[in-house]
Short mmCIF file of C-alpha atoms in Angstrom, two decimals:
data_model
loop_
_atom_site.label_atom_id
_atom_site.label_comp_id
_atom_site.label_asym_id
_atom_site.label_seq_id
_atom_site.Cartn_x
_atom_site.Cartn_y
_atom_site.Cartn_z
CA UNK A 1 25.07 3.09 -15.35
CA UNK A 2 24.31 3.84 -11.83
CA UNK A 3 21.53 3.29 -9.26
CA UNK A 4 20.39 6.41 -7.49
CA UNK A 5 18.52 6.31 -4.06
CA UNK A 6 16.94 9.36 -2.66
CA UNK A 7 14.74 9.98 0.32
CA UNK A 8 11.80 12.38 0.83
CA UNK A 9 9.60 13.26 3.79
CA UNK A 10 11.40 10.68 5.99
CA UNK A 11 12.82 11.62 9.24
CA UNK A 12 14.76 8.47 9.31
CA UNK A 13 14.81 5.35 7.28
CA UNK A 14 14.43 1.72 8.54
CA UNK A 15 16.87 0.94 5.84
CA UNK A 16 20.09 2.35 4.69
CA UNK A 17 19.75 3.76 1.05
CA UNK A 18 23.04 2.10 0.36
CA UNK A 19 21.63 -1.20 1.01
CA UNK A 20 18.43 -0.57 -1.30
CA UNK A 21 21.03 0.39 -4.00
CA UNK A 22 23.04 -2.70 -3.61
CA UNK A 23 20.00 -4.78 -3.82
CA UNK A 24 18.62 -3.00 -6.79
CA UNK A 25 22.19 -3.43 -8.59
CA UNK A 26 21.98 -7.34 -7.87
CA UNK A 27 18.57 -7.51 -9.12
CA UNK A 28 19.64 -5.62 -12.42
CA UNK A 29 22.41 -8.22 -12.65
CA UNK A 30 19.93 -11.17 -12.27
CA UNK A 31 18.09 -9.62 -15.06
CA UNK A 32 20.94 -9.30 -17.38
CA UNK A 33 20.82 -5.39 -17.22
CA UNK A 34 23.83 -4.63 -15.24
CA UNK A 35 24.29 -1.27 -16.90
CA UNK A 36 20.79 0.02 -16.65
CA UNK A 37 19.97 3.41 -15.04
CA UNK A 38 17.51 3.15 -12.19
CA UNK A 39 16.42 5.90 -9.45
CA UNK A 40 14.62 5.00 -6.42
CA UNK A 41 12.91 7.38 -4.22
CA UNK A 42 12.00 6.15 -0.62
CA UNK A 43 9.44 8.45 0.72
CA UNK A 44 6.53 8.79 3.12
CA UNK A 45 2.77 8.25 2.41
CA UNK A 46 2.09 11.90 1.82
CA UNK A 47 4.74 11.97 -0.81
CA UNK A 48 3.60 8.76 -2.82
CA UNK A 49 -0.06 9.94 -2.29
CA UNK A 50 0.53 13.20 -4.22
CA UNK A 51 2.49 11.17 -7.05
CA UNK A 52 -0.38 8.55 -7.08
CA UNK A 53 -3.13 11.29 -7.56
CA UNK A 54 -1.07 13.49 -9.93
CA UNK A 55 0.07 10.66 -12.29
CA UNK A 56 -2.52 7.94 -11.84
CA UNK A 57 -5.73 9.75 -10.79
CA UNK A 58 -5.83 7.53 -7.35
CA UNK A 59 -6.33 9.91 -4.39
CA UNK A 60 -4.59 7.47 -1.97
CA UNK A 61 -1.33 6.55 -0.86
CA UNK A 62 0.11 3.11 -2.46
CA UNK A 63 3.10 0.94 -1.68
CA UNK A 64 5.07 1.39 -4.94
CA UNK A 65 5.07 3.15 -8.28
CA UNK A 66 7.00 2.78 -11.23
CA UNK A 67 7.68 5.48 -14.06
CA UNK A 68 9.22 4.13 -16.99
CA UNK A 69 11.41 6.10 -19.47
CA UNK A 70 10.18 3.83 -22.13
CA UNK A 71 6.46 5.46 -22.05
CA UNK A 72 5.28 8.72 -23.08
CA UNK A 73 7.40 11.75 -24.01
CA UNK A 74 10.95 11.04 -24.53
CA UNK A 75 10.62 7.28 -24.48
CA UNK A 76 13.30 5.40 -26.08
CA UNK A 77 15.98 8.15 -25.56
CA UNK A 78 18.37 5.60 -24.16
CA UNK A 79 17.38 2.02 -23.64
CA UNK A 80 19.44 1.57 -20.49
CA UNK A 81 17.59 4.34 -18.76
CA UNK A 82 14.90 2.27 -16.88
CA UNK A 83 13.16 4.83 -14.99
CA UNK A 84 12.07 5.51 -11.49
CA UNK A 85 10.65 3.33 -8.59
CA UNK A 86 9.00 4.99 -5.63
CA UNK A 87 8.45 3.16 -2.56
CA UNK A 88 6.44 4.36 0.58
CA UNK A 89 8.18 3.51 3.82
CA UNK A 90 5.07 4.19 5.78
CA UNK A 91 3.12 1.59 3.65
CA UNK A 92 5.91 -0.84 3.38
CA UNK A 93 6.23 -0.68 7.35
CA UNK A 94 2.36 -1.40 7.74
CA UNK A 95 2.60 -4.25 5.12
CA UNK A 96 5.72 -5.70 6.38
CA UNK A 97 3.84 -5.94 9.89
CA UNK A 98 0.83 -7.58 8.50
CA UNK A 99 3.00 -10.26 6.71
CA UNK A 100 5.36 -10.75 9.68
CA UNK A 101 8.38 -9.80 7.57
CA UNK A 102 11.00 -7.38 8.43
CA UNK A 103 10.66 -4.15 6.80
CA UNK A 104 13.83 -4.71 4.77
CA UNK A 105 12.25 -7.77 3.03
CA UNK A 106 9.17 -5.79 2.29
CA UNK A 107 11.29 -2.94 0.60
CA UNK A 108 13.17 -5.56 -1.43
CA UNK A 109 9.70 -7.18 -2.39
CA UNK A 110 8.38 -3.58 -3.54
CA UNK A 111 11.57 -2.93 -5.24
CA UNK A 112 11.49 -6.10 -7.17
CA UNK A 113 7.98 -5.45 -8.11
CA UNK A 114 8.64 -1.84 -9.47
CA UNK A 115 11.59 -2.96 -11.45
CA UNK A 116 9.60 -5.73 -13.14
CA UNK A 117 7.16 -3.09 -14.17
CA UNK A 118 9.90 -0.99 -15.50
CA UNK A 119 11.08 -4.03 -17.44
CA UNK A 120 7.75 -4.45 -19.13
CA UNK A 121 6.16 -7.09 -16.79
CA UNK A 122 2.57 -6.46 -15.54
CA UNK A 123 -0.06 -8.48 -13.47
CA UNK A 124 -3.36 -7.93 -15.36
CA UNK A 125 -4.19 -11.66 -15.49
CA UNK A 126 -3.54 -14.41 -13.27
CA UNK A 127 -0.90 -15.99 -15.44
CA UNK A 128 1.06 -12.65 -15.45
CA UNK A 129 0.62 -12.20 -11.86
CA UNK A 130 2.17 -15.66 -11.02
CA UNK A 131 4.87 -15.01 -13.53
CA UNK A 132 5.55 -11.71 -11.78
CA UNK A 133 5.43 -13.27 -8.21
CA UNK A 134 7.89 -15.85 -9.20
CA UNK A 135 10.21 -13.45 -10.99
CA UNK A 136 9.79 -11.04 -7.85
CA UNK A 137 11.05 -14.09 -5.40
CA UNK A 138 14.01 -14.80 -7.80
CA UNK A 139 14.94 -10.99 -7.61
CA UNK A 140 14.51 -10.87 -3.82
CA UNK A 141 16.79 -14.10 -3.64
CA UNK A 142 19.29 -12.39 -5.99
CA UNK A 143 19.37 -9.17 -3.91
CA UNK A 144 20.19 -11.52 -0.81
CA UNK A 145 22.49 -13.68 -2.95
CA UNK A 146 20.83 -16.69 -1.94
CA UNK A 147 20.91 -18.56 -5.24
CA UNK A 148 20.94 -17.81 -8.87
CA UNK A 149 17.41 -16.59 -10.03
CA UNK A 150 15.70 -18.70 -12.97
CA UNK A 151 15.89 -17.29 -16.61
CA UNK A 152 12.52 -15.54 -17.50
CA UNK A 153 11.07 -18.14 -20.12
CA UNK A 154 8.60 -15.53 -21.71
CA UNK A 155 8.58 -11.97 -22.96
CA UNK A 156 7.13 -9.51 -20.81
CA UNK A 157 3.69 -8.02 -21.14
CA UNK A 158 3.71 -4.38 -22.06
CA UNK A 159 4.89 -1.87 -19.56
CA UNK A 160 2.45 -0.29 -17.21
CA UNK A 161 2.67 1.93 -14.30
CA UNK A 162 1.42 0.25 -10.88
#
């Protein structure tokens, strides 16, 4: 199944949507879900702010949101339909500068984070957070094809929106 990448509210993007699609496909291969369907929206702070307010009740922009197809109405329709990951390029740009990373690295980090939420992982406890960070690092490496990511040893926590 395909990975779709769209943009909204951006006059230009610092990364090509095609590169984001390839990174997502590599991440899906790494988690043994190569046939999963995923939609990714690269947007501005205004767009993610509106989504964050409307769906999470938080009246501010955020870096990444995940909308699982396995929650709410229509859940379980098709197990390979994962859901949507929304990434704010504006916030990613700020966070990349703060971390001293390239914007492409920050976008891969946020993509991995959002994808892990769609796969059922969460970070409500320190152990969950450590597991997610380690898996996120492995997914980023897979996206870059640096080395094979380690297998997840434990089952994910229940899925939540970030």
